[in-house]
PDB file of N, CA and C in Angstrom:
ATOM      1  N   UNK D  45       0.845  -1.197   0.000  1.00  0.00           N
ATOM      2  CA  UNK D  45       0.000   0.000   0.000  1.00  0.00           C
ATOM      3  C   UNK D  45       0.872   1.235   0.000  1.00  0.00           C
ATOM      4  N   UNK D  46       0.357   2.299  -0.575  1.00  0.00           N
ATOM      5  CA  UNK D  46       1.113   3.545  -0.556  1.00  0.00           C
ATOM      6  C   UNK D  46       0.697   4.397   0.638  1.00  0.00           C
ATOM      7  N   UNK D  47       1.387   5.510   0.816  1.00  0.00           N
ATOM      8  CA  UNK D  47       1.163   6.353   1.992  1.00  0.00           C
ATOM      9  C   UNK D  47      -0.266   6.867   2.083  1.00  0.00           C
ATOM     10  N   UNK D  48      -0.883   7.158   0.959  1.00  0.00           N
ATOM     11  CA  UNK D  48      -2.215   7.750   0.993  1.00  0.00           C
ATOM     12  C   UNK D  48      -3.325   6.732   1.196  1.00  0.00           C
ATOM     13  N   UNK D  49      -3.053   5.456   0.967  1.00  0.00           N
ATOM     14  CA  UNK D  49      -4.099   4.466   1.190  1.00  0.00           C
ATOM     15  C   UNK D  49      -4.437   4.361   2.670  1.00  0.00           C
ATOM     16  N   UNK D  50      -3.510   4.757   3.521  1.00  0.00           N
ATOM     17  CA  UNK D  50      -3.772   4.748   4.960  1.00  0.00           C
ATOM     18  C   UNK D  50      -4.824   5.781   5.345  1.00  0.00           C
ATOM     19  N   UNK D  51      -5.064   6.750   4.494  1.00  0.00           N
ATOM     20  CA  UNK D  51      -6.052   7.782   4.795  1.00  0.00           C
ATOM     21  C   UNK D  51      -7.475   7.310   4.554  1.00  0.00           C
ATOM     22  N   UNK D  52      -7.638   6.141   3.960  1.00  0.00           N
ATOM     23  CA  UNK D  52      -8.964   5.569   3.756  1.00  0.00           C
ATOM     24  C   UNK D  52      -9.340   4.838   5.044  1.00  0.00           C
ATOM     25  N   UNK D  53      -9.788   5.576   6.028  1.00  0.00           N
ATOM     26  CA  UNK D  53     -10.028   5.086   7.384  1.00  0.00           C
ATOM     27  C   UNK D  53     -11.379   4.399   7.480  1.00  0.00           C
ATOM     28  N   UNK D  54     -11.373   3.126   7.840  1.00  0.00           N
ATOM     29  CA  UNK D  54     -12.595   2.328   8.000  1.00  0.00           C
ATOM     30  C   UNK D  54     -13.519   2.419   6.778  1.00  0.00           C
ATOM     31  N   UNK D  55     -12.939   2.450   5.613  1.00  0.00           N
ATOM     32  CA  UNK D  55     -13.747   2.466   4.404  1.00  0.00           C
ATOM     33  C   UNK D  55     -14.294   3.830   4.027  1.00  0.00           C
ATOM     34  N   UNK D  56     -14.049   4.836   4.840  1.00  0.00           N
ATOM     35  CA  UNK D  56     -14.505   6.186   4.510  1.00  0.00           C
ATOM     36  C   UNK D  56     -13.489   6.819   3.566  1.00  0.00           C
ATOM     37  N   UNK D  57     -13.951   7.528   2.599  1.00  0.00           N
ATOM     38  CA  UNK D  57     -13.036   8.192   1.677  1.00  0.00           C
ATOM     39  C   UNK D  57     -12.976   9.675   1.996  1.00  0.00           C
ATOM     40  N   UNK D  58     -11.779  10.213   1.924  1.00  0.00           N
ATOM     41  CA  UNK D  58     -11.594  11.649   2.112  1.00  0.00           C
ATOM     42  C   UNK D  58     -11.773  12.328   0.765  1.00  0.00           C
ATOM     43  N   UNK D  59     -12.434  13.460   0.754  1.00  0.00           N
ATOM     44  CA  UNK D  59     -12.684  14.149  -0.501  1.00  0.00           C
ATOM     45  C   UNK D  59     -12.048  15.533  -0.532  1.00  0.00           C
ATOM     46  N   UNK D  60     -10.923  15.677   0.155  1.00  0.00           N
ATOM     47  CA  UNK D  60     -10.199  16.932   0.104  1.00  0.00           C
ATOM     48  C   UNK D  60      -9.387  16.991  -1.198  1.00  0.00           C
ATOM     49  N   UNK D  61      -8.948  18.187  -1.561  1.00  0.00           N
ATOM     50  CA  UNK D  61      -8.079  18.302  -2.741  1.00  0.00           C
ATOM     51  C   UNK D  61      -6.811  17.479  -2.548  1.00  0.00           C
ATOM     52  N   UNK D  62      -6.177  17.113  -3.622  1.00  0.00           N
ATOM     53  CA  UNK D  62      -4.960  16.285  -3.562  1.00  0.00           C
ATOM     54  C   UNK D  62      -3.876  16.897  -2.691  1.00  0.00           C
ATOM     55  N   UNK D  63      -3.804  18.202  -2.657  1.00  0.00           N
ATOM     56  CA  UNK D  63      -2.725  18.863  -1.913  1.00  0.00           C
ATOM     57  C   UNK D  63      -3.038  19.020  -0.429  1.00  0.00           C
ATOM     58  N   UNK D  64      -4.213  18.623   0.008  1.00  0.00           N
ATOM     59  CA  UNK D  64      -4.669  18.884   1.378  1.00  0.00           C
ATOM     60  C   UNK D  64      -3.700  18.357   2.438  1.00  0.00           C
ATOM     61  N   UNK D  65      -3.384  17.072   2.389  1.00  0.00           N
ATOM     62  CA  UNK D  65      -2.552  16.465   3.434  1.00  0.00           C
ATOM     63  C   UNK D  65      -1.126  16.981   3.384  1.00  0.00           C
ATOM     64  N   UNK D  66      -0.590  17.150   2.193  1.00  0.00           N
ATOM     65  CA  UNK D  66       0.764  17.682   2.068  1.00  0.00           C
ATOM     66  C   UNK D  66       0.832  19.095   2.643  1.00  0.00           C
ATOM     67  N   UNK D  67      -0.165  19.906   2.349  1.00  0.00           N
ATOM     68  CA  UNK D  67      -0.191  21.279   2.867  1.00  0.00           C
ATOM     69  C   UNK D  67      -0.374  21.302   4.376  1.00  0.00           C
ATOM     70  N   UNK D  68      -1.213  20.418   4.887  1.00  0.00           N
ATOM     71  CA  UNK D  68      -1.460  20.356   6.321  1.00  0.00           C
ATOM     72  C   UNK D  68      -0.173  20.035   7.086  1.00  0.00           C
ATOM     73  N   UNK D  69       0.547  19.032   6.634  1.00  0.00           N
ATOM     74  CA  UNK D  69       1.804  18.649   7.288  1.00  0.00           C
ATOM     75  C   UNK D  69       2.831  19.763   7.149  1.00  0.00           C
ATOM     76  N   UNK D  70       2.969  20.304   5.953  1.00  0.00           N
ATOM     77  CA  UNK D  70       3.955  21.352   5.696  1.00  0.00           C
ATOM     78  C   UNK D  70       3.679  22.589   6.540  1.00  0.00           C
ATOM     79  N   UNK D  71       2.435  23.018   6.581  1.00  0.00           N
ATOM     80  CA  UNK D  71       2.081  24.192   7.377  1.00  0.00           C
ATOM     81  C   UNK D  71       2.319  23.944   8.868  1.00  0.00           C
ATOM     82  N   UNK D  72       2.065  22.730   9.317  1.00  0.00           N
ATOM     83  CA  UNK D  72       2.321  22.391  10.724  1.00  0.00           C
ATOM     84  C   UNK D  72       3.804  22.484  11.043  1.00  0.00           C
ATOM     85  N   UNK D  73       4.644  22.008  10.144  1.00  0.00           N
ATOM     86  CA  UNK D  73       6.092  22.091  10.365  1.00  0.00           C
ATOM     87  C   UNK D  73       6.544  23.542  10.419  1.00  0.00           C
ATOM     88  N   UNK D  74       5.974  24.376   9.578  1.00  0.00           N
ATOM     89  CA  UNK D  74       6.323  25.802   9.595  1.00  0.00           C
ATOM     90  C   UNK D  74       5.859  26.446  10.901  1.00  0.00           C
ATOM     91  N   UNK D  75       4.676  26.081  11.379  1.00  0.00           N
ATOM     92  CA  UNK D  75       4.188  26.634  12.643  1.00  0.00           C
ATOM     93  C   UNK D  75       5.067  26.185  13.807  1.00  0.00           C
ATOM     94  N   UNK D  76       5.501  24.937  13.784  1.00  0.00           N
ATOM     95  CA  UNK D  76       6.391  24.456  14.833  1.00  0.00           C
ATOM     96  C   UNK D  76       7.731  25.190  14.817  1.00  0.00           C
ATOM     97  N   UNK D  77       8.159  25.626  13.645  1.00  0.00           N
ATOM     98  CA  UNK D  77       9.429  26.355  13.563  1.00  0.00           C
ATOM     99  C   UNK D  77       9.335  27.684  14.302  1.00  0.00           C
ATOM    100  N   UNK D  78       8.144  28.280  14.330  1.00  0.00           N
ATOM    101  CA  UNK D  78       7.949  29.545  15.053  1.00  0.00           C
ATOM    102  C   UNK D  78       8.143  29.343  16.551  1.00  0.00           C
ATOM    103  N   UNK D  79       7.844  28.149  17.035  1.00  0.00           N
ATOM    104  CA  UNK D  79       7.987  27.836  18.457  1.00  0.00           C
ATOM    105  C   UNK D  79       9.344  27.219  18.765  1.00  0.00           C
ATOM    106  N   UNK D  80      10.173  27.112  17.735  1.00  0.00           N
ATOM    107  CA  UNK D  80      11.472  26.441  17.833  1.00  0.00           C
ATOM    108  C   UNK D  80      11.298  24.982  18.258  1.00  0.00           C
ATOM    109  N   UNK D  81      10.169  24.397  17.862  1.00  0.00           N
ATOM    110  CA  UNK D  81       9.875  23.011  18.225  1.00  0.00           C
ATOM    111  C   UNK D  81      10.099  22.056  17.057  1.00  0.00           C
ATOM    112  N   UNK D  82      10.287  22.589  15.870  1.00  0.00           N
ATOM    113  CA  UNK D  82      10.539  21.729  14.707  1.00  0.00           C
ATOM    114  C   UNK D  82      12.015  21.351  14.720  1.00  0.00           C
ATOM    115  N   UNK D  83      12.276  20.081  14.856  1.00  0.00           N
ATOM    116  CA  UNK D  83      13.649  19.621  14.907  1.00  0.00           C
ATOM    117  C   UNK D  83      14.132  19.306  13.494  1.00  0.00           C
ATOM    118  N   UNK D  84      13.930  20.257  12.595  1.00  0.00           N
ATOM    119  CA  UNK D  84      14.378  20.091  11.217  1.00  0.00           C
ATOM    120  C   UNK D  84      14.574  21.464  10.594  1.00  0.00           C
ATOM    121  N   UNK D  85      15.331  21.481   9.529  1.00  0.00           N
ATOM    122  CA  UNK D  85      15.547  22.739   8.818  1.00  0.00           C
ATOM    123  C   UNK D  85      14.409  22.965   7.823  1.00  0.00           C
ATOM    124  N   UNK D  86      14.337  24.171   7.321  1.00  0.00           N
ATOM    125  CA  UNK D  86      13.276  24.535   6.388  1.00  0.00           C
ATOM    126  C   UNK D  86      13.315  23.670   5.135  1.00  0.00           C
ATOM    127  N   UNK D  87      14.500  23.416   4.624  1.00  0.00           N
ATOM    128  CA  UNK D  87      14.637  22.603   3.410  1.00  0.00           C
ATOM    129  C   UNK D  87      14.033  21.208   3.617  1.00  0.00           C
ATOM    130  N   UNK D  88      14.276  20.610   4.775  1.00  0.00           N
ATOM    131  CA  UNK D  88      13.723  19.283   5.061  1.00  0.00           C
ATOM    132  C   UNK D  88      12.196  19.329   5.108  1.00  0.00           C
ATOM    133  N   UNK D  89      11.636  20.377   5.704  1.00  0.00           N
ATOM    134  CA  UNK D  89      10.177  20.523   5.742  1.00  0.00           C
ATOM    135  C   UNK D  89       9.617  20.639   4.322  1.00  0.00           C
ATOM    136  N   UNK D  90      10.327  21.355   3.470  1.00  0.00           N
ATOM    137  CA  UNK D  90       9.880  21.517   2.081  1.00  0.00           C
ATOM    138  C   UNK D  90       9.992  20.207   1.303  1.00  0.00           C
ATOM    139  N   UNK D  91      11.009  19.413   1.596  1.00  0.00           N
ATOM    140  CA  UNK D  91      11.164  18.110   0.937  1.00  0.00           C
ATOM    141  C   UNK D  91      10.042  17.160   1.373  1.00  0.00           C
ATOM    142  N   UNK D  92       9.645  17.226   2.640  1.00  0.00           N
ATOM    143  CA  UNK D  92       8.505  16.431   3.103  1.00  0.00           C
ATOM    144  C   UNK D  92       7.270  16.805   2.282  1.00  0.00           C
ATOM    145  N   UNK D  93       7.056  18.093   2.068  1.00  0.00           N
ATOM    146  CA  UNK D  93       5.946  18.591   1.255  1.00  0.00           C
ATOM    147  C   UNK D  93       6.006  17.998  -0.156  1.00  0.00           C
ATOM    148  N   UNK D  94       7.175  18.062  -0.770  1.00  0.00           N
ATOM    149  CA  UNK D  94       7.352  17.517  -2.121  1.00  0.00           C
ATOM    150  C   UNK D  94       7.067  16.019  -2.147  1.00  0.00           C
ATOM    151  N   UNK D  95       7.596  15.292  -1.187  1.00  0.00           N
ATOM    152  CA  UNK D  95       7.388  13.839  -1.141  1.00  0.00           C
ATOM    153  C   UNK D  95       5.908  13.482  -1.004  1.00  0.00           C
ATOM    154  N   UNK D  96       5.189  14.220  -0.168  1.00  0.00           N
ATOM    155  CA  UNK D  96       3.754  13.955  -0.006  1.00  0.00           C
ATOM    156  C   UNK D  96       2.967  14.292  -1.270  1.00  0.00           C
ATOM    157  N   UNK D  97       3.356  15.373  -1.949  1.00  0.00           N
ATOM    158  CA  UNK D  97       2.696  15.720  -3.218  1.00  0.00           C
ATOM    159  C   UNK D  97       2.941  14.639  -4.267  1.00  0.00           C
ATOM    160  N   UNK D  98       4.153  14.125  -4.317  1.00  0.00           N
ATOM    161  CA  UNK D  98       4.468  13.051  -5.256  1.00  0.00           C
ATOM    162  C   UNK D  98       3.703  11.779  -4.912  1.00  0.00           C
ATOM    163  N   UNK D  99       3.566  11.498  -3.607  1.00  0.00           N
ATOM    164  CA  UNK D  99       2.856  10.288  -3.174  1.00  0.00           C
ATOM    165  C   UNK D  99       1.401  10.294  -3.626  1.00  0.00           C
ATOM    166  N   UNK D 100       0.809  11.475  -3.704  1.00  0.00           N
ATOM    167  CA  UNK D 100      -0.589  11.548  -4.156  1.00  0.00           C
ATOM    168  C   UNK D 100      -0.671  11.826  -5.660  1.00  0.00           C
ATOM    169  N   UNK D 101       0.473  11.705  -6.323  1.00  0.00           N
ATOM    170  CA  UNK D 101       0.550  11.859  -7.783  1.00  0.00           C
ATOM    171  C   UNK D 101       0.023  13.215  -8.261  1.00  0.00           C
ATOM    172  N   UNK D 102       0.381  14.260  -7.516  1.00  0.00           N
ATOM    173  CA  UNK D 102      -0.020  15.612  -7.907  1.00  0.00           C
ATOM    174  C   UNK D 102       0.870  16.070  -9.057  1.00  0.00           C
ATOM    175  N   UNK D 103       0.287  16.410 -10.207  1.00  0.00           N
ATOM    176  CA  UNK D 103       1.099  16.699 -11.397  1.00  0.00           C
ATOM    177  C   UNK D 103       1.987  17.940 -11.291  1.00  0.00           C
ATOM    178  N   UNK D 104       1.633  18.886 -10.456  1.00  0.00           N
ATOM    179  CA  UNK D 104       2.437  20.107 -10.338  1.00  0.00           C
ATOM    180  C   UNK D 104       3.272  20.123  -9.049  1.00  0.00           C
ATOM    181  N   UNK D 105       3.668  18.954  -8.587  1.00  0.00           N
ATOM    182  CA  UNK D 105       4.419  18.843  -7.331  1.00  0.00           C
ATOM    183  C   UNK D 105       5.696  19.678  -7.356  1.00  0.00           C
ATOM    184  N   UNK D 106       6.455  19.591  -8.429  1.00  0.00           N
ATOM    185  CA  UNK D 106       7.724  20.338  -8.506  1.00  0.00           C
ATOM    186  C   UNK D 106       7.481  21.840  -8.508  1.00  0.00           C
ATOM    187  N   UNK D 107       6.438  22.295  -9.172  1.00  0.00           N
ATOM    188  CA  UNK D 107       6.110  23.724  -9.202  1.00  0.00           C
ATOM    189  C   UNK D 107       5.747  24.227  -7.803  1.00  0.00           C
ATOM    190  N   UNK D 108       4.934  23.468  -7.080  1.00  0.00           N
ATOM    191  CA  UNK D 108       4.552  23.845  -5.718  1.00  0.00           C
ATOM    192  C   UNK D 108       5.776  23.830  -4.798  1.00  0.00           C
ATOM    193  N   UNK D 109       6.633  22.846  -4.989  1.00  0.00           N
ATOM    194  CA  UNK D 109       7.858  22.773  -4.199  1.00  0.00           C
ATOM    195  C   UNK D 109       8.725  24.004  -4.459  1.00  0.00           C
ATOM    196  N   UNK D 110       8.864  24.368  -5.716  1.00  0.00           N
ATOM    197  CA  UNK D 110       9.646  25.557  -6.063  1.00  0.00           C
ATOM    198  C   UNK D 110       9.074  26.803  -5.403  1.00  0.00           C
ATOM    199  N   UNK D 111       7.763  26.908  -5.364  1.00  0.00           N
ATOM    200  CA  UNK D 111       7.108  28.068  -4.742  1.00  0.00           C
ATOM    201  C   UNK D 111       7.429  28.147  -3.248  1.00  0.00           C
ATOM    202  N   UNK D 112       7.384  27.006  -2.538  1.00  0.00           N
ATOM    203  CA  UNK D 112       7.701  27.066  -1.115  1.00  0.00           C
ATOM    204  C   UNK D 112       9.187  27.302  -0.883  1.00  0.00           C
ATOM    205  N   UNK D 113      10.031  26.844  -1.793  1.00  0.00           N
ATOM    206  CA  UNK D 113      11.464  27.119  -1.656  1.00  0.00           C
ATOM    207  C   UNK D 113      11.743  28.607  -1.854  1.00  0.00           C
ATOM    208  N   UNK D 114      11.045  29.232  -2.794  1.00  0.00           N
ATOM    209  CA  UNK D 114      11.281  30.649  -3.079  1.00  0.00           C
ATOM    210  C   UNK D 114      10.671  31.546  -2.005  1.00  0.00           C
ATOM    211  N   UNK D 115       9.440  31.275  -1.609  1.00  0.00           N
ATOM    212  CA  UNK D 115       8.713  32.190  -0.727  1.00  0.00           C
ATOM    213  C   UNK D 115       8.593  31.718   0.722  1.00  0.00           C
ATOM    214  N   UNK D 116       8.915  30.461   1.004  1.00  0.00           N
ATOM    215  CA  UNK D 116       8.728  29.927   2.345  1.00  0.00           C
ATOM    216  C   UNK D 116       9.560  30.586   3.421  1.00  0.00           C
ATOM    217  N   UNK D 117      10.690  31.151   3.045  1.00  0.00           N
ATOM    218  CA  UNK D 117      11.541  31.823   4.021  1.00  0.00           C
ATOM    219  C   UNK D 117      10.849  32.978   4.724  1.00  0.00           C
ATOM    220  N   UNK D 118       9.840  33.527   4.089  1.00  0.00           N
ATOM    221  CA  UNK D 118       9.089  34.630   4.706  1.00  0.00           C
ATOM    222  C   UNK D 118       8.282  34.157   5.913  1.00  0.00           C
ATOM    223  N   UNK D 119       8.026  32.856   5.988  1.00  0.00           N
ATOM    224  CA  UNK D 119       7.144  32.322   7.015  1.00  0.00           C
ATOM    225  C   UNK D 119       7.825  31.343   7.977  1.00  0.00           C
ATOM    226  N   UNK D 120       9.093  31.059   7.752  1.00  0.00           N
ATOM    227  CA  UNK D 120       9.801  30.095   8.602  1.00  0.00           C
ATOM    228  C   UNK D 120      10.369  30.802   9.819  1.00  0.00           C
ATOM    229  N   UNK D 121      10.215  30.211  10.972  1.00  0.00           N
ATOM    230  CA  UNK D 121      10.809  30.748  12.195  1.00  0.00           C
ATOM    231  C   UNK D 121      10.092  31.968  12.728  1.00  0.00           C
ATOM    232  N   UNK D 122      10.846  32.882  13.279  1.00  0.00           N
ATOM    233  CA  UNK D 122      10.285  34.052  13.963  1.00  0.00           C
ATOM    234  C   UNK D 122      10.044  35.255  13.060  1.00  0.00           C
ATOM    235  N   UNK D 123       9.893  35.039  11.789  1.00  0.00           N
ATOM    236  CA  UNK D 123       9.703  36.176  10.865  1.00  0.00           C
ATOM    237  C   UNK D 123       8.414  36.900  11.104  1.00  0.00           C
TER     238      UNK D 123
END
């Protein structure tokens, strides 16, 4: 099974957009960085985002990854 098949909980299907889970995890990592609780660098958080987008076969995964690499620094840490 792939990573996203685990989201089919007790036969219920999630109907969020493909990017939902990747964005949720990524945004959480960025929020944790504000509290200095994320034990990872920004690049690693962005790679997690890319990996999750690829896992759900999102066709514009690289474009979204590039966007967070370019603009994510505005939101990482105590900015």
